[in-house]
Amino acid sequence: MNLKQQRRQAGLTLAQLSERAALSKGYLSKLERGLATPTIAVALRLSRALAVSLAELYPELGEAAPGTDGTTLQRRDATPLLLPQNGAGYRALAGAQAGRRMQPLLVYPPAELGAAATLHQHAGEEFFYVLHGTVALHFADETITLGAGDSLYFDARRAHRTQSVGDEPAEALVVIAG
């Protein structure tokens, strides 16, 4: 992640970025030093706060080959797993290209949320389609369980988190727009 460099290029102090992104200075400091890894929602908040694309903030999203007709080719071997923790994480499916309005991802939700698991929210809309396994989408007021082939479209400002439930690890296609 390129957070410290992007923050400095934007001429922001840690305190200013903390205020813009609504994240604590301590947490941002840990992110900058590589002692913590952000969720997708946090990464999106940071990219918006810094006015840079997710690809500029995360060059490790992989290289994509943008075509002259607006297409982007992303090869499987150029798609690293980000935030790999206990089988959980995500893969960006459209590589590092600035200026796009959608961010498609393959998401591998964690099986264990831990005591400190929090709900996250971000601007835009989210489309969630389960490819394999079972996923619980936790919201503040309800939990929706989706199996393979099920989908959910929701306003991403609604605080949420995901969890893989059942015997088989889950995999979902997620498209974030806006």
Short mmCIF file of N, CA and C in Angstrom, two decimals:
data_model
loop_
_atom_site.label_atom_id
_atom_site.label_comp_id
_atom_site.label_asym_id
_atom_site.label_seq_id
_atom_site.Cartn_x
_atom_site.Cartn_y
_atom_site.Cartn_z
N MET A 1 0.84 -1.18 0.00
CA MET A 1 0.00 0.00 0.00
C MET A 1 0.88 1.24 0.00
N ASN A 2 0.38 2.26 -0.61
CA ASN A 2 1.11 3.47 -0.89
C ASN A 2 0.57 4.65 -0.06
N LEU A 3 0.04 4.41 1.12
CA LEU A 3 -0.71 5.41 1.86
C LEU A 3 0.12 6.62 2.27
N LYS A 4 1.26 6.40 2.87
CA LYS A 4 2.07 7.52 3.35
C LYS A 4 2.49 8.44 2.20
N GLN A 5 2.93 7.84 1.11
CA GLN A 5 3.34 8.61 -0.06
C GLN A 5 2.16 9.42 -0.62
N GLN A 6 1.00 8.80 -0.73
CA GLN A 6 -0.17 9.50 -1.25
C GLN A 6 -0.61 10.62 -0.31
N ARG A 7 -0.54 10.38 0.99
CA ARG A 7 -0.90 11.41 1.97
C ARG A 7 0.02 12.61 1.85
N ARG A 8 1.32 12.35 1.74
CA ARG A 8 2.29 13.44 1.61
C ARG A 8 2.11 14.20 0.30
N GLN A 9 1.85 13.49 -0.79
CA GLN A 9 1.62 14.14 -2.08
C GLN A 9 0.39 15.03 -2.03
N ALA A 10 -0.60 14.64 -1.22
CA ALA A 10 -1.81 15.45 -1.08
C ALA A 10 -1.59 16.62 -0.13
N GLY A 11 -0.41 16.68 0.52
CA GLY A 11 -0.10 17.76 1.44
C GLY A 11 -0.89 17.69 2.73
N LEU A 12 -1.22 16.47 3.14
CA LEU A 12 -2.03 16.28 4.35
C LEU A 12 -1.19 15.74 5.51
N THR A 13 -1.52 16.19 6.69
CA THR A 13 -0.94 15.60 7.89
C THR A 13 -1.76 14.36 8.24
N LEU A 14 -1.24 13.57 9.14
CA LEU A 14 -1.97 12.39 9.61
C LEU A 14 -3.31 12.82 10.23
N ALA A 15 -3.29 13.92 10.97
CA ALA A 15 -4.52 14.42 11.61
C ALA A 15 -5.55 14.84 10.57
N GLN A 16 -5.11 15.50 9.50
CA GLN A 16 -6.03 15.94 8.46
C GLN A 16 -6.65 14.75 7.72
N LEU A 17 -5.83 13.75 7.41
CA LEU A 17 -6.36 12.56 6.76
C LEU A 17 -7.30 11.82 7.70
N SER A 18 -6.95 11.78 8.96
CA SER A 18 -7.80 11.15 9.96
C SER A 18 -9.19 11.77 9.96
N GLU A 19 -9.23 13.08 9.90
CA GLU A 19 -10.51 13.79 9.90
C GLU A 19 -11.28 13.54 8.60
N ARG A 20 -10.60 13.62 7.47
CA ARG A 20 -11.25 13.42 6.17
C ARG A 20 -11.81 12.02 6.01
N ALA A 21 -11.06 11.02 6.48
CA ALA A 21 -11.46 9.63 6.29
C ALA A 21 -12.27 9.08 7.46
N ALA A 22 -12.41 9.88 8.52
CA ALA A 22 -13.12 9.44 9.74
C ALA A 22 -12.50 8.17 10.31
N LEU A 23 -11.16 8.18 10.39
CA LEU A 23 -10.40 7.07 10.97
C LEU A 23 -9.45 7.65 12.00
N SER A 24 -9.10 6.87 13.01
CA SER A 24 -8.21 7.39 14.04
C SER A 24 -6.78 7.56 13.51
N LYS A 25 -6.07 8.53 14.09
CA LYS A 25 -4.67 8.74 13.71
C LYS A 25 -3.83 7.50 14.01
N GLY A 26 -4.11 6.87 15.14
CA GLY A 26 -3.37 5.66 15.50
C GLY A 26 -3.52 4.55 14.47
N TYR A 27 -4.75 4.35 14.00
CA TYR A 27 -5.00 3.33 13.00
C TYR A 27 -4.31 3.69 11.68
N LEU A 28 -4.40 4.96 11.27
CA LEU A 28 -3.72 5.39 10.04
C LEU A 28 -2.21 5.20 10.15
N SER A 29 -1.66 5.50 11.30
CA SER A 29 -0.24 5.31 11.51
C SER A 29 0.14 3.84 11.35
N LYS A 30 -0.67 2.95 11.90
CA LYS A 30 -0.41 1.52 11.75
C LYS A 30 -0.49 1.10 10.28
N LEU A 31 -1.47 1.65 9.55
CA LEU A 31 -1.58 1.33 8.13
C LEU A 31 -0.34 1.79 7.37
N GLU A 32 0.11 3.00 7.67
CA GLU A 32 1.28 3.54 6.98
C GLU A 32 2.54 2.72 7.27
N ARG A 33 2.64 2.17 8.46
CA ARG A 33 3.83 1.38 8.83
C ARG A 33 3.68 -0.09 8.50
N GLY A 34 2.55 -0.48 7.92
CA GLY A 34 2.35 -1.87 7.54
C GLY A 34 2.01 -2.78 8.71
N LEU A 35 1.57 -2.20 9.83
CA LEU A 35 1.23 -2.99 11.01
C LEU A 35 -0.24 -3.38 11.05
N ALA A 36 -1.01 -2.87 10.12
CA ALA A 36 -2.43 -3.21 10.01
C ALA A 36 -2.78 -3.21 8.53
N THR A 37 -3.82 -3.94 8.19
CA THR A 37 -4.30 -3.97 6.81
C THR A 37 -5.75 -3.53 6.79
N PRO A 38 -6.11 -2.63 5.87
CA PRO A 38 -7.47 -2.12 5.85
C PRO A 38 -8.45 -3.08 5.18
N THR A 39 -9.69 -2.97 5.57
CA THR A 39 -10.75 -3.69 4.87
C THR A 39 -10.99 -2.96 3.54
N ILE A 40 -11.79 -3.55 2.69
CA ILE A 40 -12.14 -2.91 1.43
C ILE A 40 -12.79 -1.56 1.70
N ALA A 41 -13.71 -1.53 2.68
CA ALA A 41 -14.42 -0.29 2.99
C ALA A 41 -13.46 0.80 3.42
N VAL A 42 -12.48 0.46 4.25
CA VAL A 42 -11.50 1.45 4.72
C VAL A 42 -10.64 1.92 3.55
N ALA A 43 -10.22 1.00 2.70
CA ALA A 43 -9.41 1.37 1.53
C ALA A 43 -10.17 2.33 0.62
N LEU A 44 -11.47 2.10 0.44
CA LEU A 44 -12.27 3.01 -0.37
C LEU A 44 -12.39 4.38 0.28
N ARG A 45 -12.57 4.42 1.60
CA ARG A 45 -12.64 5.70 2.30
C ARG A 45 -11.34 6.47 2.17
N LEU A 46 -10.22 5.77 2.26
CA LEU A 46 -8.92 6.42 2.12
C LEU A 46 -8.72 6.95 0.71
N SER A 47 -9.09 6.17 -0.29
CA SER A 47 -8.90 6.64 -1.67
C SER A 47 -9.75 7.88 -1.93
N ARG A 48 -10.95 7.92 -1.39
CA ARG A 48 -11.80 9.10 -1.56
C ARG A 48 -11.23 10.30 -0.80
N ALA A 49 -10.77 10.07 0.42
CA ALA A 49 -10.22 11.15 1.24
C ALA A 49 -8.98 11.76 0.60
N LEU A 50 -8.22 10.94 -0.11
CA LEU A 50 -7.00 11.41 -0.77
C LEU A 50 -7.24 11.84 -2.22
N ALA A 51 -8.46 11.62 -2.71
CA ALA A 51 -8.82 11.95 -4.09
C ALA A 51 -7.93 11.23 -5.10
N VAL A 52 -7.67 9.95 -4.82
CA VAL A 52 -6.91 9.10 -5.74
C VAL A 52 -7.71 7.82 -5.96
N SER A 53 -7.40 7.13 -7.01
CA SER A 53 -8.09 5.87 -7.27
C SER A 53 -7.56 4.80 -6.31
N LEU A 54 -8.35 3.76 -6.18
CA LEU A 54 -7.92 2.62 -5.38
C LEU A 54 -6.63 2.03 -5.97
N ALA A 55 -6.52 2.08 -7.28
CA ALA A 55 -5.34 1.56 -7.96
C ALA A 55 -4.09 2.37 -7.63
N GLU A 56 -4.23 3.69 -7.48
CA GLU A 56 -3.07 4.52 -7.12
C GLU A 56 -2.65 4.28 -5.67
N LEU A 57 -3.62 4.01 -4.83
CA LEU A 57 -3.34 3.75 -3.42
C LEU A 57 -2.77 2.35 -3.24
N TYR A 58 -3.23 1.42 -4.05
CA TYR A 58 -2.80 0.01 -3.99
C TYR A 58 -2.19 -0.42 -5.31
N PRO A 59 -0.95 -0.07 -5.60
CA PRO A 59 -0.36 -0.51 -6.86
C PRO A 59 -0.28 -2.03 -6.96
N GLU A 60 -0.33 -2.72 -5.82
CA GLU A 60 -0.27 -4.18 -5.81
C GLU A 60 -1.55 -4.83 -6.31
N LEU A 61 -2.55 -4.04 -6.72
CA LEU A 61 -3.77 -4.61 -7.29
C LEU A 61 -3.47 -5.36 -8.58
N GLY A 62 -2.34 -5.09 -9.17
CA GLY A 62 -1.97 -5.81 -10.37
C GLY A 62 -2.07 -4.94 -11.60
N GLU A 63 -1.38 -5.34 -12.60
CA GLU A 63 -1.38 -4.60 -13.85
C GLU A 63 -2.52 -5.08 -14.74
N ALA A 64 -3.19 -4.16 -15.34
CA ALA A 64 -4.22 -4.48 -16.33
C ALA A 64 -3.78 -3.87 -17.64
N ALA A 65 -4.26 -4.44 -18.72
CA ALA A 65 -3.90 -3.93 -20.04
C ALA A 65 -5.10 -3.17 -20.60
N PRO A 66 -5.11 -1.83 -20.42
CA PRO A 66 -6.22 -1.06 -20.95
C PRO A 66 -6.17 -0.99 -22.48
N GLY A 67 -7.30 -1.26 -23.09
CA GLY A 67 -7.38 -1.19 -24.55
C GLY A 67 -7.76 0.21 -25.00
N THR A 68 -7.60 0.47 -26.25
CA THR A 68 -7.93 1.79 -26.78
C THR A 68 -9.44 2.00 -26.87
N ASP A 69 -10.21 0.91 -26.78
CA ASP A 69 -11.66 1.02 -26.89
C ASP A 69 -12.35 1.05 -25.52
N GLY A 70 -11.60 1.26 -24.45
CA GLY A 70 -12.18 1.33 -23.11
C GLY A 70 -12.23 0.00 -22.39
N THR A 71 -11.76 -1.06 -23.03
CA THR A 71 -11.74 -2.36 -22.36
C THR A 71 -10.48 -2.49 -21.51
N THR A 72 -10.53 -3.38 -20.53
CA THR A 72 -9.36 -3.67 -19.70
C THR A 72 -9.25 -5.18 -19.57
N LEU A 73 -8.10 -5.71 -19.91
CA LEU A 73 -7.86 -7.14 -19.79
C LEU A 73 -7.06 -7.39 -18.52
N GLN A 74 -7.56 -8.25 -17.66
CA GLN A 74 -6.87 -8.61 -16.42
C GLN A 74 -6.60 -10.11 -16.46
N ARG A 75 -5.36 -10.49 -16.48
CA ARG A 75 -4.98 -11.91 -16.49
C ARG A 75 -4.98 -12.46 -15.06
N ARG A 76 -5.37 -13.70 -14.93
CA ARG A 76 -5.48 -14.36 -13.63
C ARG A 76 -4.18 -14.32 -12.84
N ASP A 77 -3.07 -14.52 -13.49
CA ASP A 77 -1.78 -14.56 -12.78
C ASP A 77 -1.31 -13.17 -12.36
N ALA A 78 -1.99 -12.12 -12.77
CA ALA A 78 -1.63 -10.75 -12.38
C ALA A 78 -2.59 -10.21 -11.32
N THR A 79 -3.28 -11.11 -10.63
CA THR A 79 -4.29 -10.72 -9.65
C THR A 79 -3.91 -11.28 -8.28
N PRO A 80 -3.10 -10.56 -7.52
CA PRO A 80 -2.68 -11.09 -6.21
C PRO A 80 -3.81 -11.04 -5.19
N LEU A 81 -3.74 -11.92 -4.20
CA LEU A 81 -4.68 -11.92 -3.09
C LEU A 81 -4.25 -10.82 -2.12
N LEU A 82 -5.15 -9.91 -1.84
CA LEU A 82 -4.87 -8.83 -0.90
C LEU A 82 -5.48 -9.15 0.45
N LEU A 83 -4.86 -8.68 1.50
CA LEU A 83 -5.29 -8.90 2.88
C LEU A 83 -5.40 -10.38 3.22
N PRO A 84 -4.47 -11.21 2.78
CA PRO A 84 -4.62 -12.64 3.07
C PRO A 84 -4.44 -12.92 4.56
N GLN A 85 -5.52 -13.28 5.21
CA GLN A 85 -5.51 -13.61 6.64
C GLN A 85 -6.43 -14.79 6.86
N ASN A 86 -5.88 -15.94 7.21
CA ASN A 86 -6.68 -17.13 7.48
C ASN A 86 -7.62 -17.48 6.33
N GLY A 87 -7.14 -17.39 5.11
CA GLY A 87 -7.94 -17.73 3.95
C GLY A 87 -8.87 -16.63 3.49
N ALA A 88 -8.96 -15.55 4.24
CA ALA A 88 -9.82 -14.43 3.87
C ALA A 88 -9.01 -13.43 3.07
N GLY A 89 -9.67 -12.60 2.31
CA GLY A 89 -9.01 -11.57 1.52
C GLY A 89 -9.84 -11.24 0.30
N TYR A 90 -9.22 -10.56 -0.64
CA TYR A 90 -9.91 -10.26 -1.88
C TYR A 90 -8.92 -10.08 -3.02
N ARG A 91 -9.45 -10.23 -4.22
CA ARG A 91 -8.68 -10.03 -5.45
C ARG A 91 -9.38 -8.98 -6.30
N ALA A 92 -8.64 -7.99 -6.73
CA ALA A 92 -9.18 -6.99 -7.65
C ALA A 92 -9.25 -7.62 -9.03
N LEU A 93 -10.35 -7.47 -9.71
CA LEU A 93 -10.54 -8.13 -11.01
C LEU A 93 -10.33 -7.22 -12.20
N ALA A 94 -10.07 -5.94 -11.95
CA ALA A 94 -9.89 -5.04 -13.08
C ALA A 94 -8.56 -4.31 -13.00
N GLY A 95 -7.66 -4.78 -12.17
CA GLY A 95 -6.31 -4.24 -12.13
C GLY A 95 -6.21 -2.80 -11.69
N ALA A 96 -5.06 -2.24 -11.93
CA ALA A 96 -4.74 -0.88 -11.48
C ALA A 96 -4.98 0.12 -12.59
N GLN A 97 -6.21 0.50 -12.76
CA GLN A 97 -6.54 1.50 -13.78
C GLN A 97 -7.33 2.61 -13.11
N ALA A 98 -6.85 3.82 -13.22
CA ALA A 98 -7.52 4.96 -12.61
C ALA A 98 -8.76 5.35 -13.42
N GLY A 99 -9.69 6.00 -12.76
CA GLY A 99 -10.83 6.60 -13.43
C GLY A 99 -12.03 5.70 -13.63
N ARG A 100 -12.02 4.51 -13.10
CA ARG A 100 -13.19 3.64 -13.32
C ARG A 100 -14.27 3.95 -12.30
N ARG A 101 -15.52 3.64 -12.65
CA ARG A 101 -16.66 3.89 -11.77
C ARG A 101 -17.08 2.67 -10.99
N MET A 102 -16.58 1.50 -11.37
CA MET A 102 -16.90 0.26 -10.66
C MET A 102 -15.60 -0.41 -10.23
N GLN A 103 -15.65 -1.11 -9.10
CA GLN A 103 -14.51 -1.89 -8.65
C GLN A 103 -15.00 -3.32 -8.44
N PRO A 104 -14.72 -4.22 -9.41
CA PRO A 104 -15.10 -5.62 -9.23
C PRO A 104 -14.03 -6.38 -8.44
N LEU A 105 -14.49 -7.21 -7.53
CA LEU A 105 -13.59 -7.94 -6.65
C LEU A 105 -14.07 -9.37 -6.47
N LEU A 106 -13.14 -10.28 -6.25
CA LEU A 106 -13.46 -11.60 -5.71
C LEU A 106 -13.18 -11.49 -4.22
N VAL A 107 -14.16 -11.83 -3.40
CA VAL A 107 -14.02 -11.68 -1.95
C VAL A 107 -14.08 -13.05 -1.30
N TYR A 108 -13.18 -13.26 -0.36
CA TYR A 108 -13.12 -14.48 0.43
C TYR A 108 -13.35 -14.07 1.88
N PRO A 109 -14.63 -14.06 2.35
CA PRO A 109 -14.92 -13.57 3.70
C PRO A 109 -14.28 -14.44 4.77
N PRO A 110 -13.93 -13.83 5.91
CA PRO A 110 -13.35 -14.60 7.00
C PRO A 110 -14.40 -15.49 7.68
N ALA A 111 -13.97 -16.62 8.19
CA ALA A 111 -14.88 -17.48 8.94
C ALA A 111 -15.07 -16.96 10.36
N GLU A 112 -14.02 -16.41 10.92
CA GLU A 112 -14.07 -15.88 12.28
C GLU A 112 -14.03 -14.36 12.22
N LEU A 113 -14.97 -13.72 12.88
CA LEU A 113 -15.00 -12.26 12.88
C LEU A 113 -14.17 -11.68 14.02
N GLY A 114 -14.01 -12.41 15.10
CA GLY A 114 -13.27 -11.90 16.23
C GLY A 114 -14.11 -10.93 17.05
N ALA A 115 -13.70 -10.72 18.26
CA ALA A 115 -14.46 -9.87 19.18
C ALA A 115 -14.49 -8.41 18.74
N ALA A 116 -13.46 -7.96 18.03
CA ALA A 116 -13.36 -6.55 17.65
C ALA A 116 -13.91 -6.28 16.25
N ALA A 117 -14.58 -7.25 15.64
CA ALA A 117 -15.10 -7.04 14.29
C ALA A 117 -16.11 -5.91 14.29
N THR A 118 -15.94 -5.00 13.38
CA THR A 118 -16.83 -3.85 13.29
C THR A 118 -17.53 -3.83 11.95
N LEU A 119 -18.64 -3.14 11.92
CA LEU A 119 -19.35 -2.93 10.66
C LEU A 119 -18.67 -1.79 9.93
N HIS A 120 -18.63 -1.89 8.60
CA HIS A 120 -17.99 -0.86 7.79
C HIS A 120 -18.99 -0.32 6.79
N GLN A 121 -18.79 0.92 6.41
CA GLN A 121 -19.64 1.52 5.39
C GLN A 121 -18.78 2.40 4.51
N HIS A 122 -19.26 2.62 3.32
CA HIS A 122 -18.56 3.47 2.36
C HIS A 122 -19.56 4.02 1.38
N ALA A 123 -19.18 5.01 0.65
CA ALA A 123 -20.08 5.61 -0.34
C ALA A 123 -20.34 4.62 -1.46
N GLY A 124 -21.44 4.81 -2.14
CA GLY A 124 -21.73 4.02 -3.33
C GLY A 124 -22.70 2.89 -3.07
N GLU A 125 -22.70 1.98 -4.01
CA GLU A 125 -23.58 0.82 -3.97
C GLU A 125 -22.74 -0.43 -4.09
N GLU A 126 -23.28 -1.54 -3.61
CA GLU A 126 -22.54 -2.79 -3.64
C GLU A 126 -23.44 -3.91 -4.14
N PHE A 127 -22.91 -4.70 -5.06
CA PHE A 127 -23.59 -5.89 -5.55
C PHE A 127 -22.77 -7.09 -5.08
N PHE A 128 -23.41 -8.02 -4.41
CA PHE A 128 -22.75 -9.16 -3.80
C PHE A 128 -23.37 -10.43 -4.36
N TYR A 129 -22.56 -11.28 -5.01
CA TYR A 129 -23.03 -12.53 -5.61
C TYR A 129 -22.16 -13.68 -5.11
N VAL A 130 -22.76 -14.65 -4.46
CA VAL A 130 -22.01 -15.77 -3.88
C VAL A 130 -21.74 -16.82 -4.96
N LEU A 131 -20.46 -17.11 -5.17
CA LEU A 131 -20.04 -18.12 -6.14
C LEU A 131 -19.98 -19.51 -5.51
N HIS A 132 -19.40 -19.59 -4.30
CA HIS A 132 -19.23 -20.86 -3.59
C HIS A 132 -19.47 -20.63 -2.10
N GLY A 133 -19.98 -21.67 -1.44
CA GLY A 133 -20.14 -21.60 0.00
C GLY A 133 -21.36 -20.78 0.43
N THR A 134 -21.32 -20.37 1.69
CA THR A 134 -22.40 -19.59 2.30
C THR A 134 -21.81 -18.38 2.98
N VAL A 135 -22.44 -17.22 2.78
CA VAL A 135 -21.96 -15.96 3.35
C VAL A 135 -23.07 -15.34 4.19
N ALA A 136 -22.71 -14.90 5.38
CA ALA A 136 -23.61 -14.09 6.20
C ALA A 136 -23.20 -12.63 6.02
N LEU A 137 -24.14 -11.82 5.57
CA LEU A 137 -23.92 -10.37 5.48
C LEU A 137 -24.57 -9.77 6.72
N HIS A 138 -23.72 -9.26 7.60
CA HIS A 138 -24.19 -8.69 8.86
C HIS A 138 -24.40 -7.19 8.69
N PHE A 139 -25.58 -6.73 9.03
CA PHE A 139 -25.92 -5.31 9.07
C PHE A 139 -26.23 -4.99 10.53
N ALA A 140 -26.39 -3.73 10.86
CA ALA A 140 -26.65 -3.34 12.24
C ALA A 140 -27.95 -3.94 12.76
N ASP A 141 -28.95 -4.06 11.89
CA ASP A 141 -30.27 -4.50 12.35
C ASP A 141 -30.68 -5.89 11.88
N GLU A 142 -29.86 -6.53 11.04
CA GLU A 142 -30.22 -7.86 10.57
C GLU A 142 -29.01 -8.56 9.96
N THR A 143 -29.14 -9.87 9.79
CA THR A 143 -28.14 -10.67 9.10
C THR A 143 -28.86 -11.39 7.97
N ILE A 144 -28.30 -11.31 6.77
CA ILE A 144 -28.86 -11.98 5.61
C ILE A 144 -27.87 -13.06 5.19
N THR A 145 -28.33 -14.28 5.09
CA THR A 145 -27.48 -15.40 4.70
C THR A 145 -27.72 -15.72 3.23
N LEU A 146 -26.63 -15.80 2.48
CA LEU A 146 -26.69 -16.08 1.05
C LEU A 146 -25.91 -17.35 0.74
N GLY A 147 -26.47 -18.19 -0.11
CA GLY A 147 -25.79 -19.38 -0.58
C GLY A 147 -25.34 -19.19 -2.01
N ALA A 148 -24.65 -20.18 -2.54
CA ALA A 148 -24.15 -20.11 -3.92
C ALA A 148 -25.31 -19.80 -4.86
N GLY A 149 -25.11 -18.79 -5.72
CA GLY A 149 -26.12 -18.37 -6.66
C GLY A 149 -27.02 -17.25 -6.16
N ASP A 150 -26.98 -16.96 -4.86
CA ASP A 150 -27.77 -15.86 -4.30
C ASP A 150 -27.02 -14.54 -4.45
N SER A 151 -27.79 -13.45 -4.53
CA SER A 151 -27.16 -12.14 -4.65
C SER A 151 -27.91 -11.11 -3.81
N LEU A 152 -27.22 -10.03 -3.52
CA LEU A 152 -27.81 -8.93 -2.77
C LEU A 152 -27.22 -7.63 -3.31
N TYR A 153 -28.09 -6.67 -3.57
CA TYR A 153 -27.69 -5.34 -4.02
C TYR A 153 -28.10 -4.38 -2.91
N PHE A 154 -27.16 -3.53 -2.42
CA PHE A 154 -27.51 -2.65 -1.32
C PHE A 154 -26.70 -1.36 -1.36
N ASP A 155 -27.21 -0.37 -0.64
CA ASP A 155 -26.54 0.91 -0.48
C ASP A 155 -25.38 0.68 0.48
N ALA A 156 -24.16 0.92 0.02
CA ALA A 156 -22.97 0.61 0.82
C ALA A 156 -22.78 1.55 2.00
N ARG A 157 -23.60 2.60 2.09
CA ARG A 157 -23.57 3.45 3.28
C ARG A 157 -24.22 2.75 4.46
N ARG A 158 -24.93 1.66 4.19
CA ARG A 158 -25.50 0.84 5.25
C ARG A 158 -24.34 0.01 5.83
N ALA A 159 -24.06 0.22 7.11
CA ALA A 159 -22.92 -0.45 7.74
C ALA A 159 -23.06 -1.97 7.63
N HIS A 160 -21.97 -2.64 7.23
CA HIS A 160 -22.02 -4.07 6.96
C HIS A 160 -20.65 -4.74 7.16
N ARG A 161 -20.69 -6.05 7.24
CA ARG A 161 -19.49 -6.89 7.22
C ARG A 161 -19.91 -8.26 6.72
N THR A 162 -18.94 -9.03 6.27
CA THR A 162 -19.24 -10.36 5.72
C THR A 162 -18.55 -11.43 6.53
N GLN A 163 -19.13 -12.62 6.47
CA GLN A 163 -18.55 -13.77 7.18
C GLN A 163 -18.86 -15.03 6.39
N SER A 164 -17.87 -15.87 6.23
CA SER A 164 -18.05 -17.18 5.61
C SER A 164 -18.61 -18.11 6.68
N VAL A 165 -19.73 -18.74 6.40
CA VAL A 165 -20.34 -19.66 7.36
C VAL A 165 -20.49 -21.03 6.73
N GLY A 166 -20.50 -22.05 7.52
CA GLY A 166 -20.63 -23.40 7.01
C GLY A 166 -19.28 -24.09 6.90
N ASP A 167 -19.30 -25.28 6.31
CA ASP A 167 -18.11 -26.12 6.23
C ASP A 167 -17.12 -25.71 5.15
N GLU A 168 -17.61 -25.09 4.11
CA GLU A 168 -16.78 -24.76 2.95
C GLU A 168 -16.47 -23.26 2.93
N PRO A 169 -15.21 -22.88 2.66
CA PRO A 169 -14.89 -21.46 2.54
C PRO A 169 -15.71 -20.82 1.42
N ALA A 170 -16.15 -19.60 1.65
CA ALA A 170 -16.99 -18.92 0.68
C ALA A 170 -16.16 -18.05 -0.26
N GLU A 171 -16.70 -17.84 -1.44
CA GLU A 171 -16.12 -16.95 -2.44
C GLU A 171 -17.28 -16.19 -3.08
N ALA A 172 -17.11 -14.87 -3.20
CA ALA A 172 -18.19 -14.05 -3.77
C ALA A 172 -17.62 -13.04 -4.76
N LEU A 173 -18.43 -12.74 -5.76
CA LEU A 173 -18.12 -11.65 -6.69
C LEU A 173 -18.80 -10.42 -6.11
N VAL A 174 -18.03 -9.37 -5.91
CA VAL A 174 -18.56 -8.13 -5.37
C VAL A 174 -18.20 -7.00 -6.34
N VAL A 175 -19.19 -6.19 -6.67
CA VAL A 175 -18.95 -5.02 -7.52
C VAL A 175 -19.37 -3.80 -6.71
N ILE A 176 -18.42 -2.89 -6.52
CA ILE A 176 -18.67 -1.66 -5.79
C ILE A 176 -18.70 -0.53 -6.82
N ALA A 177 -19.74 0.27 -6.77
CA ALA A 177 -19.90 1.36 -7.72
C ALA A 177 -20.20 2.66 -6.99
N GLY A 178 -19.75 3.75 -7.58
CA GLY A 178 -20.08 5.05 -7.01
C GLY A 178 -18.95 5.64 -6.22
#
